Amino acid sequence: MLESPIQSKVHDEARQGEALLLEKEPGKGRRKLYIESYGCQMNFSDSEIVASILLDNGFETTGYYNDADVVFINTCSIRENAEQRVRTRLGDFKRAKRENPGMIVGVLGCMAERLKSKFLEEEKLVDLVVGPDAYRDLPNLIAKVEDGNRSVNVLLSREETYADISPVRLNSNGITAFISIMRGCDNMCSFCVVPFTRGRERSRDPESIVKEAKDLFEAGYREVTLLGQNVDSYKHKGENDEEIVNFAKLLALVADVSPLLRVRFSTSHPKDITDEVLHTIAKYPNICNYIHLPIQSGNSRVLELMNRTYSREWYIDRINAIRRIIPDCGISTDIISGFCTETEEDHQDTLSIMDLVQYDYAYMFTYSERPGTLAAKRYEDDVPEEVKKRRLTEIVHKQRGHSLFRLENQIGKVHRVLIEGYSKKSDQDYCGRNDQNAMVVFPKGSYKIGDYVNVIGETCTSATLIGRIID
Ligand code: 5AD
Ligand code: SF4
């Protein structure tokens, strides 16, 4: 899950279509749109759909909100602190609006869905509240605001997948891109607000997904990440009505676009990930050997309260299947500390499963009760905040050791790396990821961004492998 805000800017030379669109009448008559995104990759991907809809309706994007006619904040509700961050940022936009009263400020995404019209009452300077399934209505809603009304559309849909909309790649490196393959979630994990904010699960048609991957490849992109809340339950009828395309088949279809196009995906669900998916990953060299498989807790009783619908044993069986079928697979996870009723022994079970798997990477959180979820209705949030935090510290500490162990294991080995850009620290070094998703930094040599290179690992920190290119 990405947590940092990014600002929207179209600076993607590789995608000629969009560059042309922006250059058609640069500045002339086009209104300026600024979008800031928070939360998961799906939200960032949605902002690219929003930008596409508005570029088709007379807008151009800007990287400066003070400059903008329309300012959108695409919000996240997953934990309370994500919502707090958005509220702080809305304060900045409100001040800008006082200076420039014509500016339209809109709240998009999960917070819009969760708080609905309450937002307009609470946050007086917000003009527009739009949920994740209503983005096609944005031009309409903006027109209503311009007529002096405030507008809300938070209707959730059972069909909307934005399949026909070609996203405008925002803040793109021109090499890696996200493709949204499904929307919503039917899982009802008891801690999670997503089924309420993003609605029912629906899969996008495979033809439009493959077309998007092909278009990206032809525009110079070399890696796509297929996005869904639970990619393993992807299911769609193929061109021939009898044939059902499941996630394994979809992976193969996208991998067939070109051996030079890397395919990644997120997020997998332990209850749904099949051996067929694992065999497909093993079969195709361009499907990356990396799986994000959230565990949440290592204790079966807690997992049941979380409504995760698998036990500790089931999860371990899936890890064993991954290790058997894809021996060098990178594995990452999500962990929540201090869920309702979690005891010290339950917490020890989480630490022990971490020792067993030795994850390459983990996203780790304290439990944050979300209004309206099953857990908020049924269970008391009874683990004190300082206990949640102490347990989280133990989890983070353990993970740091495992990340270091995994990277140290990569030293002396040769890695195929797709060059994504310059290293943060030096313009003499490139960075990119290996098959297992580890970030690798190395001197540039005579290569360019978008090339594949073989890099031998020489040293590492707990987050990065450092090496040099070998021919
Ligand atoms: N509190 C803490 N973490 C949560 N997540 C989802 N909901 C909550 C919550 N209420 C975490 C889960 C999920 C990740 C995206 O966010 O670990 O996998
Ligand atoms: Fe939330 Fe569970 Fe769905 Fe993930 S699978 S989005 S945690 S309900």
Short mmCIF file of C-alpha atoms and ligand atoms in Angstrom, two decimals:
data_model
loop_
_atom_site.label_atom_id
_atom_site.label_comp_id
_atom_site.label_asym_id
_atom_site.label_seq_id
_atom_site.Cartn_x
_atom_site.Cartn_y
_atom_site.Cartn_z
CA MET A 1 0.00 0.00 0.00
CA LEU A 2 1.38 3.37 -1.02
CA GLU A 3 0.96 5.97 1.66
CA SER A 4 2.62 9.09 0.32
CA PRO A 5 0.78 11.81 -1.56
CA ILE A 6 1.80 12.45 -5.14
CA GLN A 7 0.94 15.44 -7.20
CA SER A 8 -0.34 15.06 -10.68
CA LYS A 9 1.69 16.19 -13.64
CA VAL A 10 1.58 14.90 -17.16
CA HIS A 11 5.19 14.68 -18.24
CA ASP A 12 5.16 11.48 -20.11
CA GLU A 13 6.84 11.84 -23.46
CA ALA A 14 6.35 8.16 -24.26
CA ARG A 15 2.57 8.43 -24.52
CA GLN A 16 2.20 10.42 -27.68
CA GLY A 17 -1.60 10.43 -27.65
CA GLU A 18 -1.81 12.31 -24.42
CA ALA A 19 1.06 14.64 -25.26
CA LEU A 20 -0.82 15.57 -28.44
CA LEU A 21 -4.01 16.07 -26.52
CA LEU A 22 -2.30 18.49 -24.19
CA GLU A 23 -0.50 20.29 -26.99
CA LYS A 24 -3.60 20.71 -29.14
CA GLU A 25 -4.34 24.09 -27.64
CA PRO A 26 -1.78 24.58 -24.90
CA GLY A 27 -3.26 26.73 -22.19
CA LYS A 28 -5.86 28.16 -24.55
CA GLY A 29 -9.32 27.82 -23.05
CA ARG A 30 -8.27 24.75 -21.10
CA ARG A 31 -9.03 24.82 -17.41
CA LYS A 32 -6.44 23.57 -14.95
CA LEU A 33 -6.87 20.42 -12.87
CA TYR A 34 -4.77 19.48 -9.85
CA ILE A 35 -5.16 16.01 -8.27
CA GLU A 36 -3.52 14.74 -5.11
CA SER A 37 -3.87 11.05 -4.23
CA TYR A 38 -3.64 9.17 -0.93
CA GLY A 39 -3.86 5.52 0.07
CA CYS A 40 -3.58 2.37 -2.02
CA GLN A 41 -2.33 1.87 -5.57
CA MET A 42 -5.94 1.52 -6.70
CA ASN A 43 -6.55 5.14 -5.68
CA PHE A 44 -3.53 6.30 -7.68
CA SER A 45 -4.82 4.31 -10.62
CA ASP A 46 -8.29 5.88 -10.22
CA SER A 47 -6.75 9.37 -10.33
CA GLU A 48 -5.39 8.46 -13.78
CA ILE A 49 -8.95 7.63 -14.87
CA VAL A 50 -10.24 10.92 -13.43
CA ALA A 51 -7.51 12.84 -15.29
CA SER A 52 -8.43 11.05 -18.52
CA ILE A 53 -12.13 11.94 -18.17
CA LEU A 54 -11.34 15.59 -17.49
CA LEU A 55 -8.72 15.92 -20.26
CA ASP A 56 -11.47 14.83 -22.64
CA ASN A 57 -13.60 17.64 -21.21
CA GLY A 58 -11.40 20.67 -21.73
CA PHE A 59 -8.95 20.40 -18.84
CA GLU A 60 -5.17 20.22 -18.61
CA THR A 61 -3.28 19.09 -15.51
CA THR A 62 -1.09 21.27 -13.31
CA GLY A 63 1.37 20.42 -10.54
CA TYR A 64 0.43 23.51 -8.47
CA TYR A 65 -2.85 23.75 -6.63
CA ASN A 66 -2.65 27.53 -6.25
CA ASP A 67 -2.80 27.68 -10.02
CA ALA A 68 -5.74 25.33 -10.48
CA ASP A 69 -9.39 25.88 -11.40
CA VAL A 70 -10.30 22.48 -9.96
CA VAL A 71 -8.49 20.84 -7.03
CA PHE A 72 -9.26 17.19 -6.28
CA ILE A 73 -8.10 15.16 -3.34
CA ASN A 74 -8.49 11.40 -3.87
CA THR A 75 -8.89 10.09 -0.35
CA CYS A 76 -8.30 6.95 1.72
CA SER A 77 -10.35 5.71 4.70
CA ILE A 78 -8.47 2.53 5.55
CA ARG A 79 -7.15 3.81 8.89
CA GLU A 80 -8.05 6.83 10.97
CA ASN A 81 -4.65 8.48 10.46
CA ALA A 82 -5.12 8.35 6.66
CA GLU A 83 -8.33 10.36 7.07
CA GLN A 84 -6.64 12.81 9.43
CA ARG A 85 -3.91 13.47 6.89
CA VAL A 86 -6.51 14.28 4.25
CA ARG A 87 -8.31 16.70 6.58
CA THR A 88 -5.05 18.54 7.25
CA ARG A 89 -4.45 18.85 3.51
CA LEU A 90 -8.00 20.08 2.93
CA GLY A 91 -7.12 22.94 5.30
CA ASP A 92 -4.40 24.07 2.84
CA PHE A 93 -6.84 23.92 -0.08
CA LYS A 94 -9.44 25.90 1.87
CA ARG A 95 -6.91 28.68 2.44
CA ALA A 96 -6.09 28.71 -1.29
CA LYS A 97 -9.82 28.89 -2.06
CA ARG A 98 -10.23 31.94 0.16
CA GLU A 99 -7.63 33.70 -2.00
CA ASN A 100 -9.24 32.41 -5.18
CA PRO A 101 -12.99 31.94 -4.56
CA GLY A 102 -13.59 30.62 -8.12
CA MET A 103 -11.53 27.52 -7.35
CA ILE A 104 -13.56 24.29 -7.12
CA VAL A 105 -12.45 21.87 -4.38
CA GLY A 106 -13.62 18.26 -4.64
CA VAL A 107 -13.23 15.22 -2.41
CA LEU A 108 -13.00 11.93 -4.32
CA GLY A 109 -12.60 8.28 -3.31
CA CYS A 110 -13.16 6.34 -0.13
CA MET A 111 -13.69 9.22 2.31
CA ALA A 112 -16.25 10.74 -0.07
CA GLU A 113 -18.07 7.41 -0.07
CA ARG A 114 -17.85 6.95 3.69
CA LEU A 115 -18.90 10.45 4.72
CA LYS A 116 -21.17 11.28 1.77
CA SER A 117 -23.06 14.58 2.01
CA LYS A 118 -21.89 14.96 5.62
CA PHE A 119 -18.68 16.22 4.05
CA LEU A 120 -20.40 19.26 2.56
CA GLU A 121 -21.82 20.17 5.95
CA GLU A 122 -18.60 19.52 7.89
CA GLU A 123 -16.10 20.98 5.46
CA LYS A 124 -17.78 24.16 4.35
CA LEU A 125 -15.38 24.93 1.51
CA VAL A 126 -15.74 21.59 -0.27
CA ASP A 127 -17.88 21.96 -3.41
CA LEU A 128 -17.97 18.42 -4.68
CA VAL A 129 -18.08 14.93 -3.15
CA VAL A 130 -17.67 12.02 -5.56
CA GLY A 131 -17.37 8.31 -4.77
CA PRO A 132 -15.14 5.81 -6.66
CA ASP A 133 -17.84 4.58 -9.06
CA ALA A 134 -19.14 8.01 -10.13
CA TYR A 135 -16.15 9.54 -11.93
CA ARG A 136 -17.87 9.54 -15.34
CA ASP A 137 -20.30 12.05 -13.84
CA LEU A 138 -17.51 14.54 -12.95
CA PRO A 139 -17.94 16.92 -15.93
CA ASN A 140 -21.63 17.14 -15.09
CA LEU A 141 -21.02 17.69 -11.40
CA ILE A 142 -18.40 20.38 -12.08
CA ALA A 143 -20.93 22.18 -14.32
CA LYS A 144 -23.47 22.08 -11.48
CA VAL A 145 -20.95 23.65 -9.11
CA GLU A 146 -20.27 26.35 -11.67
CA ASP A 147 -24.01 27.05 -11.66
CA GLY A 148 -23.76 27.74 -7.95
CA ASN A 149 -24.79 24.34 -6.54
CA ARG A 150 -22.73 22.00 -4.44
CA SER A 151 -22.86 18.43 -5.74
CA VAL A 152 -22.58 14.89 -4.49
CA ASN A 153 -22.56 11.56 -6.33
CA VAL A 154 -21.62 8.60 -4.18
CA LEU A 155 -23.65 5.92 -5.95
CA LEU A 156 -21.86 2.59 -6.03
CA SER A 157 -22.25 0.41 -9.10
CA ARG A 158 -22.31 -3.33 -9.72
CA GLU A 159 -20.98 -2.90 -13.27
CA GLU A 160 -18.64 0.09 -13.53
CA THR A 161 -15.05 -0.93 -14.35
CA TYR A 162 -14.02 2.10 -16.48
CA ALA A 163 -12.89 -0.54 -18.99
CA ASP A 164 -13.12 1.78 -22.01
CA ILE A 165 -11.23 4.67 -20.42
CA SER A 166 -7.57 4.92 -21.28
CA PRO A 167 -5.88 6.30 -18.14
CA VAL A 168 -3.60 9.33 -18.37
CA ARG A 169 -0.36 8.23 -16.70
CA LEU A 170 0.37 10.72 -13.91
CA ASN A 171 3.85 11.11 -12.41
CA SER A 172 4.97 8.30 -14.67
CA ASN A 173 8.54 7.14 -15.22
CA GLY A 174 7.38 5.95 -18.67
CA ILE A 175 8.49 2.39 -17.80
CA THR A 176 6.14 0.96 -15.14
CA ALA A 177 2.34 1.35 -14.97
CA PHE A 178 -0.67 0.04 -13.06
CA ILE A 179 -3.61 -1.62 -14.77
CA SER A 180 -6.79 -1.95 -12.75
CA ILE A 181 -8.35 -5.38 -13.49
CA MET A 182 -11.26 -5.34 -11.05
CA ARG A 183 -13.01 -3.09 -8.56
CA GLY A 184 -14.57 -3.49 -5.13
CA CYS A 185 -14.33 -6.39 -2.71
CA ASP A 186 -16.78 -9.07 -1.52
CA ASN A 187 -14.65 -10.41 1.30
CA MET A 188 -15.92 -8.55 4.33
CA CYS A 189 -12.82 -8.85 6.49
CA SER A 190 -14.26 -7.58 9.76
CA PHE A 191 -11.70 -4.76 10.23
CA CYS A 192 -11.94 -3.37 6.71
CA VAL A 193 -13.91 -0.45 5.34
CA VAL A 194 -13.16 -1.20 1.66
CA PRO A 195 -16.28 -3.30 0.89
CA PHE A 196 -18.34 -0.31 2.09
CA THR A 197 -16.40 2.39 0.27
CA ARG A 198 -15.64 0.57 -2.98
CA GLY A 199 -18.69 -1.66 -3.24
CA ARG A 200 -19.19 -5.11 -4.73
CA GLU A 201 -16.48 -6.95 -6.57
CA ARG A 202 -16.58 -6.83 -10.38
CA SER A 203 -14.00 -7.89 -12.96
CA ARG A 204 -13.07 -5.89 -16.01
CA ASP A 205 -13.21 -7.66 -19.39
CA PRO A 206 -9.93 -9.37 -20.35
CA GLU A 207 -9.85 -7.90 -23.88
CA SER A 208 -9.64 -4.31 -22.61
CA ILE A 209 -6.97 -5.31 -20.06
CA VAL A 210 -4.80 -6.95 -22.72
CA LYS A 211 -5.32 -3.96 -25.04
CA GLU A 212 -4.20 -1.57 -22.29
CA ALA A 213 -1.08 -3.71 -21.71
CA LYS A 214 -0.32 -3.76 -25.47
CA ASP A 215 -0.78 0.01 -25.78
CA LEU A 216 1.55 0.56 -22.84
CA PHE A 217 4.17 -1.78 -24.31
CA GLU A 218 4.01 -0.01 -27.66
CA ALA A 219 4.42 3.34 -25.88
CA GLY A 220 7.70 2.09 -24.34
CA TYR A 221 6.48 0.75 -21.00
CA ARG A 222 8.19 -2.45 -19.82
CA GLU A 223 6.29 -3.42 -16.68
CA VAL A 224 2.61 -3.57 -15.72
CA THR A 225 1.13 -4.30 -12.31
CA LEU A 226 -2.36 -5.79 -12.41
CA LEU A 227 -4.38 -4.30 -9.56
CA GLY A 228 -7.36 -5.58 -7.59
CA GLN A 229 -8.33 -5.93 -3.90
CA ASN A 230 -8.32 -9.70 -4.40
CA VAL A 231 -6.85 -10.57 -7.80
CA ASP A 232 -7.27 -14.32 -7.24
CA SER A 233 -11.03 -14.00 -7.49
CA TYR A 234 -10.81 -12.29 -10.91
CA LYS A 235 -13.34 -13.96 -13.18
CA HIS A 236 -14.77 -12.93 -16.55
CA LYS A 237 -16.38 -14.54 -19.54
CA GLY A 238 -13.98 -14.70 -22.49
CA GLU A 239 -14.74 -13.70 -26.09
CA ASN A 240 -16.25 -17.13 -26.55
CA ASP A 241 -19.08 -17.06 -24.01
CA GLU A 242 -18.44 -20.56 -22.69
CA GLU A 243 -14.89 -19.84 -21.66
CA ILE A 244 -14.31 -18.32 -18.24
CA VAL A 245 -11.12 -16.31 -17.86
CA ASN A 246 -9.82 -16.70 -14.31
CA PHE A 247 -6.79 -14.93 -12.85
CA ALA A 248 -4.30 -17.59 -14.00
CA LYS A 249 -5.58 -17.28 -17.57
CA LEU A 250 -5.55 -13.48 -17.42
CA LEU A 251 -1.92 -13.52 -16.22
CA ALA A 252 -0.99 -15.71 -19.19
CA LEU A 253 -2.86 -13.45 -21.64
CA VAL A 254 -1.02 -10.35 -20.38
CA ALA A 255 2.34 -12.17 -20.26
CA ASP A 256 1.84 -13.17 -23.91
CA VAL A 257 1.79 -9.49 -24.96
CA SER A 258 5.62 -9.61 -25.11
CA PRO A 259 8.43 -11.48 -23.33
CA LEU A 260 9.91 -8.02 -22.74
CA LEU A 261 6.88 -6.86 -20.73
CA ARG A 262 7.19 -7.73 -17.05
CA VAL A 263 3.97 -8.59 -15.27
CA ARG A 264 3.35 -8.01 -11.55
CA PHE A 265 0.09 -8.14 -9.61
CA SER A 266 -1.41 -7.21 -6.24
CA THR A 267 -3.13 -8.19 -3.95
CA SER A 268 -3.39 -11.96 -3.55
CA HIS A 269 -5.67 -13.57 -0.98
CA PRO A 270 -4.53 -16.68 0.94
CA LYS A 271 -7.97 -18.29 0.68
CA ASP A 272 -8.14 -17.90 -3.11
CA ILE A 273 -4.60 -18.21 -4.50
CA THR A 274 -4.54 -21.45 -6.50
CA ASP A 275 -1.79 -23.79 -7.64
CA GLU A 276 -2.87 -22.92 -11.20
CA VAL A 277 -1.84 -19.30 -10.55
CA LEU A 278 1.47 -20.46 -9.06
CA HIS A 279 2.20 -22.77 -12.03
CA THR A 280 1.43 -19.91 -14.44
CA ILE A 281 3.91 -17.66 -12.62
CA ALA A 282 6.51 -20.45 -12.74
CA LYS A 283 5.90 -21.07 -16.45
CA TYR A 284 6.34 -17.50 -17.72
CA PRO A 285 9.77 -15.90 -17.19
CA ASN A 286 8.20 -12.44 -17.57
CA ILE A 287 5.66 -12.92 -14.74
CA CYS A 288 7.65 -11.76 -11.73
CA ASN A 289 8.38 -14.21 -8.95
CA TYR A 290 6.85 -12.06 -6.28
CA ILE A 291 3.63 -12.45 -4.30
CA HIS A 292 2.07 -10.06 -1.80
CA LEU A 293 0.10 -12.38 0.49
CA PRO A 294 -1.37 -10.56 3.52
CA ILE A 295 -1.45 -12.71 6.68
CA GLN A 296 -2.91 -10.03 9.07
CA SER A 297 -2.42 -12.32 12.12
CA GLY A 298 -0.63 -15.61 12.78
CA ASN A 299 -3.32 -16.85 15.18
CA SER A 300 -6.28 -18.89 13.91
CA ARG A 301 -8.75 -17.58 16.51
CA VAL A 302 -7.92 -13.96 15.63
CA LEU A 303 -8.09 -14.79 11.91
CA GLU A 304 -11.59 -16.12 12.46
CA LEU A 305 -12.66 -12.93 14.27
CA MET A 306 -11.15 -10.99 11.37
CA ASN A 307 -13.33 -13.09 9.03
CA ARG A 308 -10.30 -13.90 6.90
CA THR A 309 -11.73 -17.40 6.23
CA TYR A 310 -8.38 -19.22 6.51
CA SER A 311 -6.42 -20.61 9.44
CA ARG A 312 -2.73 -20.42 10.33
CA GLU A 313 -2.33 -23.96 8.93
CA TRP A 314 -4.02 -23.08 5.64
CA TYR A 315 -1.75 -20.04 5.23
CA ILE A 316 1.36 -22.15 5.92
CA ASP A 317 0.15 -24.68 3.34
CA ARG A 318 -0.10 -21.87 0.73
CA ILE A 319 3.42 -20.66 1.60
CA ASN A 320 4.71 -24.23 1.19
CA ALA A 321 2.98 -24.44 -2.21
CA ILE A 322 4.66 -21.17 -3.29
CA ARG A 323 8.09 -22.41 -2.15
CA ARG A 324 7.54 -25.76 -3.91
CA ILE A 325 6.27 -24.39 -7.24
CA ILE A 326 8.29 -21.11 -7.42
CA PRO A 327 11.42 -21.85 -5.36
CA ASP A 328 12.93 -18.34 -5.54
CA CYS A 329 9.70 -16.38 -5.02
CA GLY A 330 9.78 -13.09 -3.09
CA ILE A 331 6.94 -12.90 -0.56
CA SER A 332 5.62 -9.84 1.27
CA THR A 333 2.69 -9.41 3.64
CA ASP A 334 0.41 -7.11 5.64
CA ILE A 335 0.20 -7.46 9.43
CA ILE A 336 -2.17 -5.81 11.92
CA SER A 337 -1.19 -5.64 15.60
CA GLY A 338 -3.70 -5.41 18.44
CA PHE A 339 -6.90 -6.51 16.74
CA CYS A 340 -9.85 -6.94 19.17
CA THR A 341 -9.18 -9.55 21.92
CA GLU A 342 -5.58 -10.22 20.75
CA THR A 343 -3.58 -11.67 23.69
CA GLU A 344 0.20 -11.84 24.16
CA GLU A 345 0.10 -15.51 23.05
CA ASP A 346 -1.82 -14.57 19.89
CA HIS A 347 0.78 -11.89 19.20
CA GLN A 348 3.55 -14.49 19.68
CA ASP A 349 1.81 -16.58 16.98
CA THR A 350 2.18 -13.64 14.58
CA LEU A 351 5.88 -13.33 15.44
CA SER A 352 6.39 -17.08 15.01
CA ILE A 353 4.74 -17.22 11.58
CA MET A 354 7.02 -14.33 10.54
CA ASP A 355 10.00 -16.47 11.60
CA LEU A 356 8.63 -19.35 9.59
CA VAL A 357 8.08 -17.42 6.35
CA GLN A 358 10.89 -14.85 6.71
CA TYR A 359 9.10 -12.31 4.51
CA ASP A 360 11.09 -10.19 2.10
CA TYR A 361 8.98 -7.19 3.03
CA ALA A 362 5.97 -6.31 5.19
CA TYR A 363 3.45 -3.48 5.59
CA MET A 364 2.69 -3.29 9.30
CA PHE A 365 -0.11 -1.44 11.10
CA THR A 366 -1.79 -1.07 14.49
CA TYR A 367 -5.49 -1.89 14.39
CA SER A 368 -7.64 1.18 13.77
CA GLU A 369 -11.36 0.75 14.35
CA ARG A 370 -13.38 1.96 11.36
CA PRO A 371 -16.99 3.03 11.83
CA GLY A 372 -19.52 0.74 10.15
CA THR A 373 -17.24 -2.30 9.83
CA LEU A 374 -18.24 -5.69 11.25
CA ALA A 375 -15.55 -5.46 13.94
CA ALA A 376 -16.76 -2.00 15.03
CA LYS A 377 -20.29 -3.38 15.38
CA ARG A 378 -19.46 -6.70 17.00
CA TYR A 379 -16.24 -6.45 19.00
CA GLU A 380 -14.76 -4.11 21.53
CA ASP A 381 -11.53 -2.38 20.47
CA ASP A 382 -10.04 -3.63 23.74
CA VAL A 383 -6.27 -3.72 23.21
CA PRO A 384 -4.83 -0.49 24.71
CA GLU A 385 -3.07 1.81 22.22
CA GLU A 386 0.31 1.48 23.95
CA VAL A 387 0.07 -2.33 23.79
CA LYS A 388 -0.80 -2.20 20.06
CA LYS A 389 2.20 0.07 19.52
CA ARG A 390 4.59 -2.09 21.53
CA ARG A 391 3.50 -5.20 19.62
CA LEU A 392 3.90 -3.32 16.34
CA THR A 393 7.44 -2.31 17.35
CA GLU A 394 8.28 -5.98 17.96
CA ILE A 395 6.82 -6.91 14.57
CA VAL A 396 8.73 -4.11 12.79
CA HIS A 397 11.96 -5.07 14.53
CA LYS A 398 11.59 -8.70 13.49
CA GLN A 399 10.76 -7.74 9.92
CA ARG A 400 13.82 -5.53 9.66
CA GLY A 401 15.96 -8.58 10.48
CA HIS A 402 14.16 -10.72 7.90
CA SER A 403 14.40 -8.07 5.15
CA LEU A 404 18.13 -7.79 5.79
CA PHE A 405 18.51 -11.60 5.79
CA ARG A 406 16.67 -11.87 2.45
CA LEU A 407 18.76 -9.15 0.81
CA GLU A 408 22.03 -10.56 2.17
CA ASN A 409 21.07 -13.81 0.47
CA GLN A 410 20.98 -11.98 -2.87
CA ILE A 411 24.63 -10.89 -2.60
CA GLY A 412 26.89 -12.72 -5.07
CA LYS A 413 23.92 -13.63 -7.29
CA VAL A 414 23.12 -12.16 -10.70
CA HIS A 415 19.78 -10.33 -11.02
CA ARG A 416 17.83 -9.31 -14.09
CA VAL A 417 16.86 -5.69 -13.37
CA LEU A 418 14.57 -3.38 -15.33
CA ILE A 419 16.06 0.13 -15.08
CA GLU A 420 13.30 2.40 -13.73
CA GLY A 421 15.19 5.65 -13.17
CA TYR A 422 18.00 7.38 -11.33
CA SER A 423 18.85 6.41 -7.77
CA LYS A 424 17.56 8.88 -5.18
CA LYS A 425 21.09 9.58 -3.96
CA SER A 426 23.10 10.00 -7.17
CA ASP A 427 22.50 10.74 -10.84
CA GLN A 428 25.48 8.50 -11.58
CA ASP A 429 23.49 5.48 -10.38
CA TYR A 430 20.34 3.82 -11.67
CA CYS A 431 17.70 1.96 -9.69
CA GLY A 432 15.29 -0.79 -10.63
CA ARG A 433 13.79 -3.94 -9.20
CA ASN A 434 14.78 -7.55 -9.59
CA ASP A 435 12.30 -10.33 -10.29
CA GLN A 436 11.55 -10.71 -6.55
CA ASN A 437 10.75 -6.99 -6.21
CA ALA A 438 13.93 -6.01 -4.31
CA MET A 439 15.16 -2.50 -5.13
CA VAL A 440 18.64 -2.63 -6.69
CA VAL A 441 21.03 0.35 -7.12
CA PHE A 442 24.07 0.25 -9.45
CA PRO A 443 26.36 2.57 -11.52
CA LYS A 444 24.77 3.57 -14.82
CA GLY A 445 27.32 2.37 -17.35
CA SER A 446 26.15 3.04 -20.90
CA TYR A 447 22.57 1.85 -20.43
CA LYS A 448 19.33 3.81 -20.52
CA ILE A 449 16.12 3.85 -18.53
CA GLY A 450 13.85 1.02 -19.73
CA ASP A 451 16.74 -1.38 -20.51
CA TYR A 452 17.06 -4.76 -18.84
CA VAL A 453 20.50 -5.36 -17.31
CA ASN A 454 22.21 -8.14 -15.35
CA VAL A 455 23.42 -6.86 -12.01
CA ILE A 456 25.54 -8.76 -9.50
CA GLY A 457 24.64 -8.02 -5.88
CA GLU A 458 27.67 -6.81 -3.88
CA THR A 459 26.37 -5.26 -0.64
CA CYS A 460 23.03 -4.24 0.85
CA THR A 461 21.18 -2.13 3.39
CA SER A 462 17.96 -3.46 4.98
CA ALA A 463 15.97 -1.97 2.06
CA THR A 464 18.25 -1.96 -1.00
CA LEU A 465 20.62 -4.27 -2.82
CA ILE A 466 23.72 -2.54 -4.19
CA GLY A 467 25.67 -3.99 -7.10
CA ARG A 468 27.18 -3.50 -10.55
CA ILE A 469 26.18 -4.37 -14.10
CA ILE A 470 27.87 -7.39 -15.67
CA ASP A 471 27.67 -8.06 -19.40
N1 5AD B 1 -6.74 -1.12 10.83
C1 5AD B 1 -5.46 -1.40 10.55
N2 5AD B 1 -5.04 -1.88 9.38
C2 5AD B 1 -5.97 -2.12 8.43
N3 5AD B 1 -5.87 -2.59 7.18
C3 5AD B 1 -7.10 -2.62 6.64
N4 5AD B 1 -8.01 -2.16 7.51
C4 5AD B 1 -7.33 -1.85 8.64
C5 5AD B 1 -7.70 -1.34 9.91
N5 5AD B 1 -8.98 -1.07 10.19
C6 5AD B 1 -4.61 -3.05 6.59
C7 5AD B 1 -4.66 -4.55 6.26
C8 5AD B 1 -4.80 -4.56 4.77
C9 5AD B 1 -4.02 -3.31 4.39
C10 5AD B 1 -4.33 -2.80 3.03
O1 5AD B 1 -4.40 -2.37 5.37
O2 5AD B 1 -3.43 -5.12 6.67
O3 5AD B 1 -4.27 -5.71 4.16
FE1 SF4 B 2 -10.44 -5.29 2.89
FE2 SF4 B 2 -10.30 -7.96 3.19
FE3 SF4 B 2 -11.25 -6.90 0.90
FE4 SF4 B 2 -8.62 -6.68 1.47
S1 SF4 B 2 -9.75 -8.61 1.13
S2 SF4 B 2 -9.97 -5.03 0.71
S3 SF4 B 2 -8.66 -6.47 3.71
S4 SF4 B 2 -12.19 -6.73 2.94
#
